[in-house]
XYZ file of C-alpha atoms in Angstrom:
302
model
C 0.000 0.000 0.000
C 2.490 2.670 -1.113
C -0.197 5.147 -2.220
C -0.767 6.535 1.294
C 2.941 7.440 1.505
C 2.698 9.209 -1.860
C -0.267 11.253 -0.618
C 1.700 12.158 2.523
C 4.605 13.320 0.326
C 2.223 15.559 -1.645
C 0.866 17.064 1.591
C 4.376 17.743 2.895
C 5.319 19.419 -0.391
C 2.190 21.577 -0.365
C 2.888 22.557 3.251
C 6.150 24.137 2.128
C 8.737 21.910 3.807
C 12.144 22.719 2.260
C 13.260 20.298 -0.489
C 15.371 17.447 0.847
C 14.015 17.510 4.399
C 11.607 14.702 3.502
C 12.230 12.245 0.676
C 10.122 9.335 -0.499
C 11.737 6.413 -2.308
C 9.584 3.495 -3.429
C 11.072 0.073 -4.022
C 11.463 -3.490 -2.841
C 13.328 -4.307 0.350
C 16.199 -6.299 -1.198
C 16.916 -3.357 -3.525
C 16.007 -0.002 -1.972
C 15.874 -1.213 1.625
C 19.333 -2.728 1.593
C 20.840 0.428 0.087
C 19.323 2.570 2.858
C 20.425 0.146 5.570
C 24.042 0.071 4.369
C 24.583 3.630 3.094
C 27.277 5.435 5.140
C 25.364 8.745 5.122
C 22.253 7.208 6.676
C 22.608 7.593 10.452
C 19.579 5.575 11.522
C 17.091 3.081 10.126
C 13.580 2.660 11.515
C 11.989 -0.468 10.086
C 8.501 -1.951 10.344
C 7.935 -5.442 8.994
C 8.577 -9.104 9.618
C 11.041 -10.384 12.185
C 12.990 -12.124 9.423
C 13.395 -8.883 7.466
C 14.215 -6.976 10.672
C 17.108 -9.330 11.363
C 18.432 -8.623 7.871
C 18.167 -4.846 8.416
C 20.072 -5.161 11.706
C 22.748 -7.251 10.044
C 23.278 -4.728 7.257
C 23.118 -1.678 9.535
C 25.744 -3.159 11.848
C 28.354 -2.796 9.118
C 28.354 0.982 9.644
C 27.276 0.815 13.331
C 24.159 2.864 12.617
C 21.246 2.996 15.026
C 18.252 0.792 14.306
C 14.669 0.840 15.583
C 12.629 -2.234 14.750
C 8.866 -2.829 14.950
C 8.447 -6.463 13.965
C 6.135 -9.441 14.321
C 3.959 -10.584 17.171
C 1.947 -13.428 18.638
C 0.034 -11.410 21.187
C -1.943 -13.129 23.925
C -5.299 -12.011 25.247
C -5.457 -13.460 28.755
C -9.031 -13.851 29.978
C -9.073 -14.347 33.748
C -11.767 -16.349 35.497
C -13.409 -13.247 37.020
C -13.761 -11.451 33.664
C -16.981 -10.607 31.857
C -16.530 -13.601 29.565
C -18.831 -12.454 26.770
C -17.222 -8.992 26.554
C -13.731 -10.490 26.758
C -14.318 -13.025 23.975
C -15.981 -10.438 21.757
C -13.200 -7.890 22.387
C -10.440 -10.423 21.745
C -11.956 -11.509 18.445
C -12.206 -7.867 17.322
C -8.563 -7.289 18.309
C -7.568 -10.342 16.286
C -9.569 -9.748 13.114
C -8.688 -6.080 12.460
C -7.413 -5.707 8.875
C -8.395 -9.352 8.305
C -5.799 -10.343 10.876
C -3.001 -8.564 8.997
C -1.841 -6.550 12.008
C 1.438 -7.149 13.851
C -0.101 -6.488 17.270
C -3.272 -8.550 16.651
C -4.415 -10.562 19.669
C -4.083 -13.959 17.984
C -3.933 -16.165 21.111
C -6.903 -16.236 23.473
C -5.997 -17.818 26.811
C -9.021 -19.013 28.786
C -9.667 -20.938 32.024
C -9.811 -24.645 31.188
C -13.043 -25.079 33.138
C -14.811 -22.525 30.941
C -13.560 -23.730 27.561
C -16.965 -24.953 26.343
C -18.572 -21.660 27.385
C -15.888 -19.736 25.478
C -16.433 -21.877 22.371
C -20.129 -20.997 22.289
C -19.431 -17.301 22.821
C -16.730 -17.322 20.140
C -19.005 -18.939 17.554
C -21.682 -16.345 18.209
C -19.208 -13.448 17.983
C -17.380 -14.602 14.848
C -20.680 -15.150 13.012
C -21.042 -11.362 12.845
C -17.788 -10.999 10.847
C -19.206 -11.105 7.343
C -16.629 -11.686 4.600
C -16.663 -9.814 1.309
C -15.074 -7.179 -0.940
C -13.738 -4.280 1.100
C -15.860 -1.592 -0.552
C -19.151 -3.335 0.180
C -20.916 -1.887 3.200
C -21.961 -5.324 4.396
C -18.363 -6.597 4.554
C -16.622 -6.655 7.913
C -13.692 -8.805 6.799
C -11.948 -8.155 3.491
C -9.348 -10.097 1.497
C -5.707 -10.752 2.305
C -2.980 -8.830 0.547
C -1.954 -11.487 -1.993
C -2.468 -15.026 -3.232
C 0.795 -16.047 -1.561
C -0.401 -14.755 1.791
C -3.774 -16.455 1.412
C -2.078 -19.773 0.641
C 0.299 -19.315 3.580
C -2.583 -18.710 5.999
C -4.560 -21.680 4.644
C -1.426 -23.787 5.073
C -1.236 -22.807 8.746
C -4.901 -23.704 9.263
C -4.295 -27.122 7.704
C -1.255 -27.624 9.925
C -3.370 -26.832 12.959
C -6.037 -29.326 11.915
C -3.384 -31.981 11.261
C -2.001 -31.405 14.758
C -5.418 -32.110 16.241
C -6.930 -28.626 16.601
C -10.563 -28.284 17.662
C -12.194 -26.354 14.799
C -14.478 -23.915 16.603
C -15.285 -21.814 13.517
C -14.129 -21.427 9.930
C -11.604 -23.752 8.336
C -9.297 -24.185 5.362
C -11.860 -23.719 2.569
C -11.611 -20.158 1.164
C -14.837 -18.245 0.429
C -15.712 -18.077 -3.266
C -15.470 -14.561 -4.704
C -14.707 -13.547 -8.268
C -11.775 -11.387 -7.157
C -9.654 -11.181 -4.043
C -7.742 -13.535 -1.780
C -10.121 -14.514 1.011
C -9.846 -16.709 4.093
C -12.718 -17.598 6.413
C -12.415 -16.093 9.897
C -11.177 -19.145 11.757
C -10.999 -20.086 15.443
C -9.100 -23.182 16.554
C -8.726 -24.727 19.985
C -5.133 -25.883 20.432
C -2.348 -26.627 22.917
C 0.276 -24.054 23.915
C 3.002 -26.145 22.277
C 1.302 -26.443 18.873
C 2.703 -24.729 15.780
C -0.143 -22.203 15.616
C 0.565 -21.096 19.188
C 4.097 -20.076 18.217
C 4.085 -18.884 14.590
C 2.803 -15.506 13.408
C 0.080 -16.301 10.862
C -0.907 -12.769 9.761
C -4.441 -13.653 8.788
C -7.934 -14.014 10.307
C -7.004 -16.919 12.575
C -7.477 -16.976 16.353
C -6.299 -19.827 18.541
C -7.890 -20.624 21.903
C -5.576 -22.099 24.558
C -6.923 -23.357 27.909
C -4.908 -22.836 31.104
C -5.309 -24.317 34.592
C -4.365 -21.272 36.723
C -2.940 -17.741 36.456
C 0.648 -18.958 36.797
C 0.214 -21.128 33.729
C -1.597 -18.330 31.880
C 1.367 -15.988 32.377
C 3.812 -18.741 31.392
C 1.887 -19.437 28.177
C 1.635 -15.732 27.349
C 5.435 -15.465 27.686
C 6.205 -18.708 25.843
C 6.858 -17.324 22.339
C 9.787 -15.477 20.789
C 7.542 -12.413 20.444
C 6.431 -9.683 22.821
C 4.591 -6.913 20.994
C 1.023 -6.560 22.263
C -1.580 -8.303 24.347
C -4.533 -7.902 26.634
C -5.763 -8.933 30.059
C -9.447 -9.173 30.966
C -10.651 -9.264 34.570
C -13.509 -8.176 36.805
C -11.251 -5.410 38.132
C -8.597 -3.254 36.467
C -6.302 -3.792 39.475
C -6.357 -7.566 39.051
C -5.790 -7.239 35.304
C -2.859 -4.847 35.773
C -1.228 -7.154 38.320
C -1.179 -9.931 35.720
C -0.286 -7.557 32.856
C 2.910 -6.458 34.606
C 4.133 -10.050 34.469
C 3.680 -10.399 30.713
C 6.825 -9.603 28.715
C 5.306 -7.494 25.987
C 5.490 -3.863 24.896
C 1.872 -2.922 25.542
C -1.097 -4.567 27.214
C -4.749 -3.526 26.827
C -6.588 -3.665 30.150
C -10.224 -4.801 29.775
C -10.353 -3.666 26.158
C -8.575 -0.340 26.630
C -8.253 1.396 23.212
C -4.996 2.101 21.377
C -3.320 5.289 22.611
C -1.347 7.062 19.879
C 0.536 9.121 22.489
C 1.866 6.039 24.267
C 5.149 4.403 23.196
C 4.572 1.485 20.826
C 7.080 -1.314 20.352
C 8.075 -4.773 21.425
C 10.158 -7.038 23.622
C 12.257 -9.991 22.475
C 12.055 -10.671 18.724
C 9.196 -8.215 18.272
C 11.828 -5.513 17.953
C 13.599 -2.746 19.808
C 13.009 0.951 20.252
C 9.639 2.659 20.353
C 7.317 4.527 18.017
C 4.754 7.216 18.894
C 4.663 9.668 21.755
C 7.724 11.361 23.235
C 9.706 8.107 23.224
C 9.131 7.784 19.475
C 10.731 11.169 18.840
C 13.631 10.397 21.151
C 14.592 7.381 19.046
C 15.767 9.846 16.388
C 17.825 12.066 18.684
C 21.532 11.913 19.527
C 22.798 13.143 22.886
C 25.693 15.592 22.946
C 27.466 16.866 26.053
C 29.372 20.179 26.102
C 32.131 20.291 28.718
C 32.858 23.838 29.938
C 35.905 24.893 31.866
C 34.882 26.001 35.375
C 35.068 29.751 35.986
C 37.708 30.562 38.558
C 36.449 32.121 41.773
C 37.147 35.835 42.100
């Protein structure tokens, strides 16, 4: 989706920013991206994309010891505690997973639920996901549009099939794509799995939510922290205080408490292989600053 960047460039030009202060260069990562990451006159690279590509950017940038900020992949957990409003928590988690047809790095793609309430969660999830109508993006009745490409559609379907082969409980959806004349569609899919299954560890980047039962809060926190990622997440509880107590134990860059909305003034970024550095807010600006100290000779006393 490069067009939005082109529109931004037009706005900046019309606003009168001096030539050269902002430059837009379109191109593929292995061509344009690698030049920017290695060029000696580039002092810093801020990259948003996959963890695999982020590792490559870091590798190239290290050759000139330039600073790097990375906003990469995620496998964010929505931890639903036993005292939560279960219907609101399930509905909110599904919405946080399916945004942009699941093509969001911070999507809540793992829903952790008390084992004793698994059947209740399944029924609530089926009812909630039924409202996510699939169709072309410009149709008013569509709530879930297509994926970005045929390759991505096939990749997501491959993950769903892997989950089924590993014994997943198919709560909703499946590996049969909806039939539309144009577009690369995947059914919104919910699978019940184990914390050690492939789909509990790999970023799928599509409309796929996995439900993982846990026996107590200790196990819930352990499962939430059991991936290489740490970008987003959520905790649902009957009280904000209880939710925040659990949230502080989850190694992730941001945690939504009881469905708290995204705050554009708060620092955004991840732990572990979800990246380093922060975007947005004051911390986002500070990523682009260098600190300089001026040492002055003390003035002699009169």
